[in-house]
CSV table of C-alpha atoms in Angstrom, one decimal:
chain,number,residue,atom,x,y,z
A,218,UNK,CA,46.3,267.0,225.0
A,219,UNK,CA,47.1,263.5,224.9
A,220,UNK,CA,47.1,261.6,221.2
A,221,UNK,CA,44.3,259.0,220.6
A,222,UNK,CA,45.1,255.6,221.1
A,223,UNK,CA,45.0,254.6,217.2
A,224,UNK,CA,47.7,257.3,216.8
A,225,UNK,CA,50.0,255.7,219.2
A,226,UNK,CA,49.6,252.1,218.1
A,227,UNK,CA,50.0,253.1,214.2
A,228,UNK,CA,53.4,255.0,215.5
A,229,UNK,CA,54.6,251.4,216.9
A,230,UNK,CA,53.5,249.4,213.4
A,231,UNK,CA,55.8,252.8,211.8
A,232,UNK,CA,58.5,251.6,214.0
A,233,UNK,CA,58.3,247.7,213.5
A,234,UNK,CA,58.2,248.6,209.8
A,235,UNK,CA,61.5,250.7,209.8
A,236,UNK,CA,63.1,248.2,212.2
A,237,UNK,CA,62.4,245.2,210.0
A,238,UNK,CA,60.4,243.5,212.6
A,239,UNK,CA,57.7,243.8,209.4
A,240,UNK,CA,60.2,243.6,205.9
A,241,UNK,CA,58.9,245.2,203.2
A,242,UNK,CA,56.7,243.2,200.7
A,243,UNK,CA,55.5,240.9,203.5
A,244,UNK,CA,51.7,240.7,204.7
A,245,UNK,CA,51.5,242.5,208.5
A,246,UNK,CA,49.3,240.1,211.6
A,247,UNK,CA,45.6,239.9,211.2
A,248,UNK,CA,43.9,243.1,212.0
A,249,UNK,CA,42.1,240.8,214.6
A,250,UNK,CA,45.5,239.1,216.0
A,251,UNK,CA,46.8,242.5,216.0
A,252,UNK,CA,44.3,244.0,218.1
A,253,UNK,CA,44.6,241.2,220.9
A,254,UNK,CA,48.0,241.7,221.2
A,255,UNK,CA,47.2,245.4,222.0
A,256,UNK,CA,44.5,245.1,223.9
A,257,UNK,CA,42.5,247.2,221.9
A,258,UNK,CA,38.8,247.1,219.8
A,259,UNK,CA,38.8,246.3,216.3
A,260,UNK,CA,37.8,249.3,215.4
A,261,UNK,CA,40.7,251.4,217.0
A,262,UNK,CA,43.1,248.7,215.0
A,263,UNK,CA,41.4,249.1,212.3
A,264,UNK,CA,42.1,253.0,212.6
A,265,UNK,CA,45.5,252.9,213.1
A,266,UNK,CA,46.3,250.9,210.2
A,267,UNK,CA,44.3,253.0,207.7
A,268,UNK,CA,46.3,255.8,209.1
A,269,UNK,CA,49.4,254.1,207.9
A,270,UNK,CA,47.2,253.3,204.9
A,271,UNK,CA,46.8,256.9,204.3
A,272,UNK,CA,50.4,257.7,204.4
A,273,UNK,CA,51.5,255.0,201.9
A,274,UNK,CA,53.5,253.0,204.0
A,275,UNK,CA,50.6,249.7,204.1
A,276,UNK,CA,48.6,248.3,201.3
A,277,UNK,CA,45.1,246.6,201.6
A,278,UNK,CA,45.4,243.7,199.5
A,279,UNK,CA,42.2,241.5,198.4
A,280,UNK,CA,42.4,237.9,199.9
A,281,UNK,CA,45.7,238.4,200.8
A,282,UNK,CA,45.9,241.0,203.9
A,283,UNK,CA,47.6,244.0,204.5
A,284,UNK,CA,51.1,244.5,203.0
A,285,UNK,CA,54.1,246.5,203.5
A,286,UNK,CA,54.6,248.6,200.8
A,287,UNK,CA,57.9,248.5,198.9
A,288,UNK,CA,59.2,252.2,199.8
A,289,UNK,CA,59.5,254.5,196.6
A,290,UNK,CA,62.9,255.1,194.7
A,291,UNK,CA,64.3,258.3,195.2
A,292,UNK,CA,65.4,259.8,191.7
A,293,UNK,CA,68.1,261.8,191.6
A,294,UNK,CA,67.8,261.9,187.5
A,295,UNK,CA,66.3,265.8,187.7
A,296,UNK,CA,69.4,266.8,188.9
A,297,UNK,CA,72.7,264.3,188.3
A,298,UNK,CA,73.6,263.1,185.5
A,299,UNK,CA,74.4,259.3,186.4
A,300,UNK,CA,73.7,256.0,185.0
A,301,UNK,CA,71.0,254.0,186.1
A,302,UNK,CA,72.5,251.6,188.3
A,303,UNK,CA,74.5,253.9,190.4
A,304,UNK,CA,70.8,255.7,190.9
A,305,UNK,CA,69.6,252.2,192.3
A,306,UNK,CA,72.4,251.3,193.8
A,307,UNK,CA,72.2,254.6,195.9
A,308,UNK,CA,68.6,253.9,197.1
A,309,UNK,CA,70.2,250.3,198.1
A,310,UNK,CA,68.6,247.8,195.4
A,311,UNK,CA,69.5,246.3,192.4
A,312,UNK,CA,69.6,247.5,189.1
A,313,UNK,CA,69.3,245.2,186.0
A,314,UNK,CA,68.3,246.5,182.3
A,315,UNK,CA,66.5,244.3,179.8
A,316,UNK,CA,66.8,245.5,176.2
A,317,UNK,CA,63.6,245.1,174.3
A,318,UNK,CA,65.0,246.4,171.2
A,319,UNK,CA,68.2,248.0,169.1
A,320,UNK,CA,67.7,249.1,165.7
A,321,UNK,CA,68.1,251.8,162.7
A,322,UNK,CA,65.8,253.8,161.5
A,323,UNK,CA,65.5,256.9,159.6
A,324,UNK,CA,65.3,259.9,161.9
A,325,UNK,CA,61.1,260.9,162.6
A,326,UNK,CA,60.4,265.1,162.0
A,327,UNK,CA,60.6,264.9,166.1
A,328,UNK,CA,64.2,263.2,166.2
A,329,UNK,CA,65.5,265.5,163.4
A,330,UNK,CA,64.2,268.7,165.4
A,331,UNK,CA,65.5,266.8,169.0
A,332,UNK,CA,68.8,266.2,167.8
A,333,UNK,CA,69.2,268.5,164.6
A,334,UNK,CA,69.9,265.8,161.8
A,335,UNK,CA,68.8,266.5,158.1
A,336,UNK,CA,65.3,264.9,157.2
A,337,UNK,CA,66.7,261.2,155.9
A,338,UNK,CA,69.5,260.4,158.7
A,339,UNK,CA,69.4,257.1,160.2
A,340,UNK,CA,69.3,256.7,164.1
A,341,UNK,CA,70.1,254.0,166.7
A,342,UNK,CA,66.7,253.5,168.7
A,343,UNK,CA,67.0,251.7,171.7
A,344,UNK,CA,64.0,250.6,174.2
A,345,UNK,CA,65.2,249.7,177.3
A,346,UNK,CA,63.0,248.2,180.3
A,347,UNK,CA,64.9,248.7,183.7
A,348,UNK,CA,64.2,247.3,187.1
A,349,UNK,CA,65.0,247.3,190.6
A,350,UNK,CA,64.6,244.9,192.3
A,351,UNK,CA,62.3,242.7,189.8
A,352,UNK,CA,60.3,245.4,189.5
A,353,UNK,CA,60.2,247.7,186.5
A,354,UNK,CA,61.2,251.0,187.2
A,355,UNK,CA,61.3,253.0,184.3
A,356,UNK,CA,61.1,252.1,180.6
A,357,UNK,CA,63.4,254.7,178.2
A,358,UNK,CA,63.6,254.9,174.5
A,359,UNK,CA,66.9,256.6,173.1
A,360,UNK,CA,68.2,257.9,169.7
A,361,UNK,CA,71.3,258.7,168.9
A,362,UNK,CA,72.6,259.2,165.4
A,363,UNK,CA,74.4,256.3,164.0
A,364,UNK,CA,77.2,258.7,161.6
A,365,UNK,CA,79.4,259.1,164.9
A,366,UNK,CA,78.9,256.0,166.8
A,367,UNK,CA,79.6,253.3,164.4
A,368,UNK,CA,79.2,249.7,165.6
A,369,UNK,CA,77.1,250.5,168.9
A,370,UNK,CA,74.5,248.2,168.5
A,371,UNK,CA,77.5,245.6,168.7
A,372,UNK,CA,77.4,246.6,172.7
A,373,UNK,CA,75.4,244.8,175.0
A,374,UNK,CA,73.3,247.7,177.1
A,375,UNK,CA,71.6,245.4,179.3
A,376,UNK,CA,75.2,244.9,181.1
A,377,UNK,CA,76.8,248.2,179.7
A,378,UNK,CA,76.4,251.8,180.1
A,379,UNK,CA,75.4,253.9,177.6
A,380,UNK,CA,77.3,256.7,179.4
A,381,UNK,CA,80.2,254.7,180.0
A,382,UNK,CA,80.1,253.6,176.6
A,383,UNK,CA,79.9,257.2,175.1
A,384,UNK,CA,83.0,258.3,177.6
A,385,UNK,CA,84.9,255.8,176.1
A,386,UNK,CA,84.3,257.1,172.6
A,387,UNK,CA,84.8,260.7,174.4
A,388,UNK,CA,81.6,261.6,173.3
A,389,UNK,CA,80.5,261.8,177.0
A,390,UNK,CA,77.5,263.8,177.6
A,391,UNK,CA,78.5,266.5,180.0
A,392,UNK,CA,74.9,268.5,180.2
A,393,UNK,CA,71.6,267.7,179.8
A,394,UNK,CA,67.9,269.5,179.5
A,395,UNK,CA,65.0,267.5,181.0
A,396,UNK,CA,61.4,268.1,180.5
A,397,UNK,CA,58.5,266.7,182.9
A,398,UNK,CA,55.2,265.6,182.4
A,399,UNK,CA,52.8,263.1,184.0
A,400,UNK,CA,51.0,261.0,181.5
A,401,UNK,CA,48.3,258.0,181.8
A,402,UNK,CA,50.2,254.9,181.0
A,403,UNK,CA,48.9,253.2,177.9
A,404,UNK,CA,48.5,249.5,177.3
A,405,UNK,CA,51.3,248.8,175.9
A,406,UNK,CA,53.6,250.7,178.2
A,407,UNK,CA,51.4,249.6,181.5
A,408,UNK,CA,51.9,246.2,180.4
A,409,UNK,CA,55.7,246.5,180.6
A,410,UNK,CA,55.9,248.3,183.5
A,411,UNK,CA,53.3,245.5,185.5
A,412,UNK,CA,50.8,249.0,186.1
A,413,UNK,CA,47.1,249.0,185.7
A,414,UNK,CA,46.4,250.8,182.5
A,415,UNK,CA,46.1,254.7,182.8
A,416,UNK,CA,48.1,254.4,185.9
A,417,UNK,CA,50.1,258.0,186.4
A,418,UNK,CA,53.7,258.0,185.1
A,419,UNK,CA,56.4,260.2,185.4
A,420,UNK,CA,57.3,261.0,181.8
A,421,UNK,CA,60.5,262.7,180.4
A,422,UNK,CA,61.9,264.2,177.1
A,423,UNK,CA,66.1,264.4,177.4
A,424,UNK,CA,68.4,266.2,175.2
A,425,UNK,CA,72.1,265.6,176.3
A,426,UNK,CA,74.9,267.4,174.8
A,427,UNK,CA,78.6,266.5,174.7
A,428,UNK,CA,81.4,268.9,175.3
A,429,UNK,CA,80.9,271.4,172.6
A,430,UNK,CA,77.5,271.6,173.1
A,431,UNK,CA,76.3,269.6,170.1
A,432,UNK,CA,73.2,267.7,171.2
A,433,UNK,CA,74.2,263.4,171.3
A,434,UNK,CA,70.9,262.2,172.3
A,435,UNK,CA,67.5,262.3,172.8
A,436,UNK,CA,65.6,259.9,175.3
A,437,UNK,CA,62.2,259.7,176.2
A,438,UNK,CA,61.8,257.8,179.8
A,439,UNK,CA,58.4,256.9,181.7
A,440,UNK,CA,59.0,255.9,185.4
A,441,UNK,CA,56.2,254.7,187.4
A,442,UNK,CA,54.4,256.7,189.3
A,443,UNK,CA,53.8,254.3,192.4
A,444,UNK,CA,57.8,253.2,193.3
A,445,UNK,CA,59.5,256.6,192.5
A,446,UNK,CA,60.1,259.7,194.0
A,447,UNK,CA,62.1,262.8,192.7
A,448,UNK,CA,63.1,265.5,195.3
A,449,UNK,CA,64.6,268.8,195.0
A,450,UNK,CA,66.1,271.5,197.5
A,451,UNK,CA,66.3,275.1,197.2
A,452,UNK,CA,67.9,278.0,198.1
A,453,UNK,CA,66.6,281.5,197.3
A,454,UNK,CA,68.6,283.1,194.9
B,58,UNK,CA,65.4,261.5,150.5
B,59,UNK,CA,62.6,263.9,150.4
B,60,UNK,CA,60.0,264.7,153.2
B,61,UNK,CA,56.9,262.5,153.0
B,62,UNK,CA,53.7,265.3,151.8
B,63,UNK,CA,52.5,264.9,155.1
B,64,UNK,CA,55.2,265.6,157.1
B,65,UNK,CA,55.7,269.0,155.3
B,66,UNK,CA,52.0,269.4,155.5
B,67,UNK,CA,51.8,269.3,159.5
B,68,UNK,CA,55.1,271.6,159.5
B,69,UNK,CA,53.1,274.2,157.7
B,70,UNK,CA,49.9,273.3,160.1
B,71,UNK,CA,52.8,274.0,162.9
B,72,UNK,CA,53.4,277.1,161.8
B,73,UNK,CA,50.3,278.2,161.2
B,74,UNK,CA,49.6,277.4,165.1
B,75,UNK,CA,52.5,279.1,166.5
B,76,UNK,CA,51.8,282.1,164.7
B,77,UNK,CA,48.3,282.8,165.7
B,78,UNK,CA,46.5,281.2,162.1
B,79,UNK,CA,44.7,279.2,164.5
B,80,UNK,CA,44.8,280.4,167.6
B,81,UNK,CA,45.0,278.4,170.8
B,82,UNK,CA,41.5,276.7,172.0
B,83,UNK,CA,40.1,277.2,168.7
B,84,UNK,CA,38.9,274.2,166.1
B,85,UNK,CA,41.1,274.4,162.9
B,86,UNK,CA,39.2,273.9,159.6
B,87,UNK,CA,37.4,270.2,158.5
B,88,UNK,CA,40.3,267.6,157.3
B,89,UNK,CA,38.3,267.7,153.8
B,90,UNK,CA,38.6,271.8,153.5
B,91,UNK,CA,42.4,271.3,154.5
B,92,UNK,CA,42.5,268.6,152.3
B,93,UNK,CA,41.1,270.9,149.5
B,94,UNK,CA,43.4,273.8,150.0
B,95,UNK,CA,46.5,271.6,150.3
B,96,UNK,CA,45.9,270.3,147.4
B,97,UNK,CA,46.0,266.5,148.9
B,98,UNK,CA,43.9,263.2,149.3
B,99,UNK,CA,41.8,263.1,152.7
B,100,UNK,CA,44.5,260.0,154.0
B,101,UNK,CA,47.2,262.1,153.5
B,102,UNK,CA,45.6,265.3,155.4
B,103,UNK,CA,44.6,263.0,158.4
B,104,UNK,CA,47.9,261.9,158.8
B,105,UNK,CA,49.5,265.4,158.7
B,106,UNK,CA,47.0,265.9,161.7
B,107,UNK,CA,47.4,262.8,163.2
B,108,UNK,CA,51.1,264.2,163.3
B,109,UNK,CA,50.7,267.1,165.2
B,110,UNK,CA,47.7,265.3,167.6
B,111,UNK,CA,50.9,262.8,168.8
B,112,UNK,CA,52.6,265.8,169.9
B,113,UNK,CA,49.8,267.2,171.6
B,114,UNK,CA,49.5,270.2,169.4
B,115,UNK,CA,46.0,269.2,168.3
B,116,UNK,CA,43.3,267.7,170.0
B,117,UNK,CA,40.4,265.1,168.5
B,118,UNK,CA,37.4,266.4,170.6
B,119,UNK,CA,34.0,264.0,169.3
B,120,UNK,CA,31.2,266.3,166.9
B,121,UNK,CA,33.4,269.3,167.9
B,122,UNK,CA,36.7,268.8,165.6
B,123,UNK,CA,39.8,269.2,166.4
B,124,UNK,CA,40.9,271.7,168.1
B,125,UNK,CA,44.5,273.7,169.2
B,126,UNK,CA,45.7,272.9,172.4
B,127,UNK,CA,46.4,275.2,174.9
B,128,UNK,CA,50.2,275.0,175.5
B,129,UNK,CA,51.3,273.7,178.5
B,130,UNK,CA,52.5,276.3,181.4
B,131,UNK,CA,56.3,276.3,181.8
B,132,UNK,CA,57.3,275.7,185.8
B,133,UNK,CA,59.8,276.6,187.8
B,134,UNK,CA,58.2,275.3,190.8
B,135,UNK,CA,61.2,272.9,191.2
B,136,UNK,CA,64.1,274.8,191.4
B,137,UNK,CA,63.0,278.7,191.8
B,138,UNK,CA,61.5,280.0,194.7
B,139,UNK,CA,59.0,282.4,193.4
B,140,UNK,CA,55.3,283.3,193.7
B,141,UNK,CA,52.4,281.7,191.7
B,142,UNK,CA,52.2,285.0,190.2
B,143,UNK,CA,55.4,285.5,189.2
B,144,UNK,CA,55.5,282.6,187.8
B,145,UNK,CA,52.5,282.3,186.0
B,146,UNK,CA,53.1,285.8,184.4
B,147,UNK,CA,56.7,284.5,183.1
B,148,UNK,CA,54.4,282.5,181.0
B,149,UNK,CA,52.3,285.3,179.8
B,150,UNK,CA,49.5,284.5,181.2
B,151,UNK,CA,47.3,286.0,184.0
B,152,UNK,CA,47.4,284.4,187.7
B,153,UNK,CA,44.3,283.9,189.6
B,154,UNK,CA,43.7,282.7,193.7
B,155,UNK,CA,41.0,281.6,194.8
B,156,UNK,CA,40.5,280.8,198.6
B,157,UNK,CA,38.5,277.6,199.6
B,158,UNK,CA,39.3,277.5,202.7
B,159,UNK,CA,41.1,279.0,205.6
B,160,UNK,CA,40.6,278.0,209.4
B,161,UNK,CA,42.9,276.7,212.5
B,162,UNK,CA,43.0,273.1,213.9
B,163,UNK,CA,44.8,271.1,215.9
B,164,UNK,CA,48.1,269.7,213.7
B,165,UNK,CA,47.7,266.1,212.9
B,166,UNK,CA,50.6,263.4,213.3
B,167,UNK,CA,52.3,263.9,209.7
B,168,UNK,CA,52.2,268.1,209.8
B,169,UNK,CA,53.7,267.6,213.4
B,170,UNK,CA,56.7,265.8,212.1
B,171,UNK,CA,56.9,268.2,209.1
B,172,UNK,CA,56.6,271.1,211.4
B,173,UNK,CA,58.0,270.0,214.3
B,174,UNK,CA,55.3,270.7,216.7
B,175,UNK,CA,54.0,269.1,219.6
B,176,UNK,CA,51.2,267.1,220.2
B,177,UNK,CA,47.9,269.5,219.7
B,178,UNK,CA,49.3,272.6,218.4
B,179,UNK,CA,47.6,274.6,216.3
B,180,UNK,CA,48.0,275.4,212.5
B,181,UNK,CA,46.3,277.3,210.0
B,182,UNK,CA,44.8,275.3,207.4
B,183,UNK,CA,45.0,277.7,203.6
B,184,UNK,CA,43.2,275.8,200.9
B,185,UNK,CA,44.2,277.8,197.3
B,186,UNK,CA,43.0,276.6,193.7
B,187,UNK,CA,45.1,278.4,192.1
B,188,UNK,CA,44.4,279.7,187.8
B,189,UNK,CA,46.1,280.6,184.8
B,190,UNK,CA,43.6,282.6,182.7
B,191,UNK,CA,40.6,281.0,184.3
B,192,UNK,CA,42.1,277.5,183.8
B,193,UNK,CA,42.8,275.8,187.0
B,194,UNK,CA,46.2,275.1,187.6
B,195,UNK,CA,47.1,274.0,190.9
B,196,UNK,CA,45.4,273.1,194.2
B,197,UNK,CA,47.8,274.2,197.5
B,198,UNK,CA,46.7,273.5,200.9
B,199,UNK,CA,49.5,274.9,203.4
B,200,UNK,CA,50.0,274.8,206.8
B,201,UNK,CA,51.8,276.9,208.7
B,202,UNK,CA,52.0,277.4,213.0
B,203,UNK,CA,49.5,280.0,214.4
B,204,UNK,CA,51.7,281.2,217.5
B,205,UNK,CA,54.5,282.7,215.7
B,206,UNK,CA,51.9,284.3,212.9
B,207,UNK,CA,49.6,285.9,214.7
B,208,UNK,CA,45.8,286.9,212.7
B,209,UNK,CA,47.6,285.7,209.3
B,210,UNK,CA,44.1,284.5,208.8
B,211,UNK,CA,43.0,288.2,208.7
B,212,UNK,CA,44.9,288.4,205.0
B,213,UNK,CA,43.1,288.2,202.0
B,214,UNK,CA,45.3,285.6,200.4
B,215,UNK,CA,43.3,285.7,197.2
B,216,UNK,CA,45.1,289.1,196.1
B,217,UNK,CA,48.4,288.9,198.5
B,218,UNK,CA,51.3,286.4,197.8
B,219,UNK,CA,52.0,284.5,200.9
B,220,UNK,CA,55.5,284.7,200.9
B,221,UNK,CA,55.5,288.3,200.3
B,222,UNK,CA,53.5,288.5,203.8
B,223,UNK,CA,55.8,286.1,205.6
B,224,UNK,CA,58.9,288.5,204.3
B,225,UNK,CA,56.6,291.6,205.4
B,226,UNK,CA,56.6,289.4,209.2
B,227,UNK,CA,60.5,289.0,209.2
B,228,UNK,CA,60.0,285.5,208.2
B,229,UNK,CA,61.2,285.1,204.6
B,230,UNK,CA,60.8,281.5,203.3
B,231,UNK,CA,64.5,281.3,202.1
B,232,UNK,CA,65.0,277.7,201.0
B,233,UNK,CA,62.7,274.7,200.4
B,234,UNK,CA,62.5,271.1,200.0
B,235,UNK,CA,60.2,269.5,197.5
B,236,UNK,CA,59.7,266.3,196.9
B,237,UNK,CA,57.6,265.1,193.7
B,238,UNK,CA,55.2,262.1,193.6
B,239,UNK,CA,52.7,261.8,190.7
B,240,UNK,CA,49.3,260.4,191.1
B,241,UNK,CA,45.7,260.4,190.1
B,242,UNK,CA,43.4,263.0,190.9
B,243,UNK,CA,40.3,261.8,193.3
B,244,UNK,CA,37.2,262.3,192.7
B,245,UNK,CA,36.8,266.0,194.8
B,246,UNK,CA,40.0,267.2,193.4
B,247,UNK,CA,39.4,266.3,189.8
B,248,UNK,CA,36.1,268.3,190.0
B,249,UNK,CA,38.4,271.3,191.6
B,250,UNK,CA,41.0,271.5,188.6
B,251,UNK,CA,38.0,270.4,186.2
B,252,UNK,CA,40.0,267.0,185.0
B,253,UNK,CA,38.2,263.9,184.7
B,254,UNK,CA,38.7,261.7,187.9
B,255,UNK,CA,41.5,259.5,188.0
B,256,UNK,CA,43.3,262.2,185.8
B,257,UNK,CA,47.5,262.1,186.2
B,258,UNK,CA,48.6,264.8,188.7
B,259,UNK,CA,52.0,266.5,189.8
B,260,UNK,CA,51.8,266.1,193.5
B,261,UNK,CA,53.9,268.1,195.7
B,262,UNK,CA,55.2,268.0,199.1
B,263,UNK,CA,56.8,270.8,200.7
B,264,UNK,CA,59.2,272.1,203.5
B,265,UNK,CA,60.1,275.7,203.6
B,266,UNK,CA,62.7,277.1,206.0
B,267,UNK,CA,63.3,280.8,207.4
B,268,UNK,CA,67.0,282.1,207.5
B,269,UNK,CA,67.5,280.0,210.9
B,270,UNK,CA,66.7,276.9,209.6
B,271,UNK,CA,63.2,276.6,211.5
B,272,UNK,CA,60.5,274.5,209.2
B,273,UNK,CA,57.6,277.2,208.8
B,274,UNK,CA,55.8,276.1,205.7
B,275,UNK,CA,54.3,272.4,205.2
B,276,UNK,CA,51.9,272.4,201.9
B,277,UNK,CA,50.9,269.9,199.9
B,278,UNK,CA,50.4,271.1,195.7
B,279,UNK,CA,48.8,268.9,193.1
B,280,UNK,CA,49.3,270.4,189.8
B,281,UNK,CA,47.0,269.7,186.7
B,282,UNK,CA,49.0,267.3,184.5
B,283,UNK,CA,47.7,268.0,181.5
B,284,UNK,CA,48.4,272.0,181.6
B,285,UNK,CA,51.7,272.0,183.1
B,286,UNK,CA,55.4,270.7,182.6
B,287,UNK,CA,58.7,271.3,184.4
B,288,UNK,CA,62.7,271.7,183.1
B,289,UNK,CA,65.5,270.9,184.2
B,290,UNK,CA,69.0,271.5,183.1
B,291,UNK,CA,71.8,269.5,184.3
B,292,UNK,CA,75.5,269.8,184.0
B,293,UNK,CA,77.9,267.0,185.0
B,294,UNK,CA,79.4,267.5,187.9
């Protein structure tokens, strides 16, 4: 059994996208252009390219063609504990973190249970948008409580660390419990991340705990759902 | 520093919820009764159950009230190779299959490269909604080679775990790899877990491998998002 000819040609747009010849981001020939140069009918390019369509790897864009999707981020976060930028770095794009906000505030009934602080204890929150690329990625909220980390909001977290920054204190978090949901983005959080509203997010609750177990932080992170990818592999036990 | 009322007030609504007061899926009493028996103005009760609606304890539902959330299912999907069953029971609740669909066809291009077949082999096709006490959880479609499982179509998957029948065969699924996208539910598989359309979804790919390595399972899950959460613990490495 031989494959159909829209199979074939969609294979050789796969290729010319892997190889560069198309770079991702960048609008692929007319569908018409595309189909002289293969000698084939509209319709069987038009096939072949909804193909790739279907498998996420080209974009129909309004008025502007058909584009080569960015490929998705693969997440390592549900199971390494690294920073952000060696995450990015790893899927070979730039990180960069813009911080929204750094303040005190007393501890919420949620923040007291998270980290187990009396009702009245101030905490650190800080909202941090991060990108790769230009393009937002995830957008994370922590809290910590101020008591042992005096003077953090002195350090600049869209250039530092936070985990470097609490190694250096030796407070470094050393395990950590994750919790996944998937939420609709809302206005506010959409807006940041440059997603339609009530687009699907990836959305996480962390506790991390330093060395003798005592529970640092709590951080609630929201990656998008259409530029990241988390992957797991198992063995039976 | 004391407790604002309402804060204590949706602590004692909490535990009212966790310990069966109000049981899950049912409508708790009118904000002016609560009111009443607390004891407070109707401000302060609506913002004791505004409380526990931001974490997702209670639910507004229009001319009905509000009502207790069911809790969401605890899954292990992403780093326990288990059954549906098995897993669904550690929640204590009661697994359910039901079988849309189940027929051969010739492997398309992308269950090819996840199988690694040739060009027009043949595959079974098992479509599976999949419930947790008549609440639909998860929709599976898998595909698996037909030559090396010969009439697996003549099991009635609703009542037999399909792992359990590849072990019966010799042909134990022993380790997997997933890989987690979220996205919204289309129209047809909205109506199937009975979200609305457009609804965030879990969405999972996966690989499963016999003892020798050899790809056997391909199968695509799309979990409910709005039922369902996964852990993760993480220790530094």
């Amino acid at each position: 059994m031989t494959q159909p000819k829209y199979q074939l040609i969609a294979q050789t747009l796969r290729t010319r996208i892997e190889e560069g010849t198309y770079p991702e981001g960048t609008i692929i020939p007319k569908e018409v252009d595309l189909a002289a140069s293969f000698g084939v009918s509209r319709p069987t390019m038009r096939q072949a390219i909804q193909l790739l369509v279907n498998q996420g790897l080209l974009e129909r864009r309004q008025r502007r063609g058909t584009l080569v999707r960015q490929s998705k981020i693969a997440q390592q976060f549900t199971h390494v504990i690294q920073s952000y930028n060696q995450e990015i770095a790893a899927n070979g794009r730039c990180g960069r973190t813009d911080v929204l906000s750094f303040c005190q505030e007393p501890a919420t009934e949620e923040i007291q249970q998270a980290l187990h602080l009396d009702a009245g204890t101030t905490v650190y929150q800080l909202v941090r948008l991060r990108f790769a690329d230009d393009e937002p990625v995830v957008l994370v909220t922590t809290y910590l409580p101020v008591a042992p980390l005096p003077g953090l909001d002195q350090v600049d977290f869209a250039h530092q660390s936070l985990y470097a920054e609490l190694e250096r204190r030796h407070l470094a978090i050393t395990s950590v419990n994750r919790k996944l949901e998937v939420v609709a983005a809302d206005n506010e959080t959409a807006a940041l991340l440059q997603v339609a509203p009530g687009a699907p997010t990836f959305y996480f609750h962390t506790r991390g705990q330093v060395s003798d177990g005592h529970t640092l932080e709590y951080s609630i992170a929201q990656y998008r759902g259409d530029n990241n990818y988390f992957t797991f592999n198992i063995n039976r036990s």
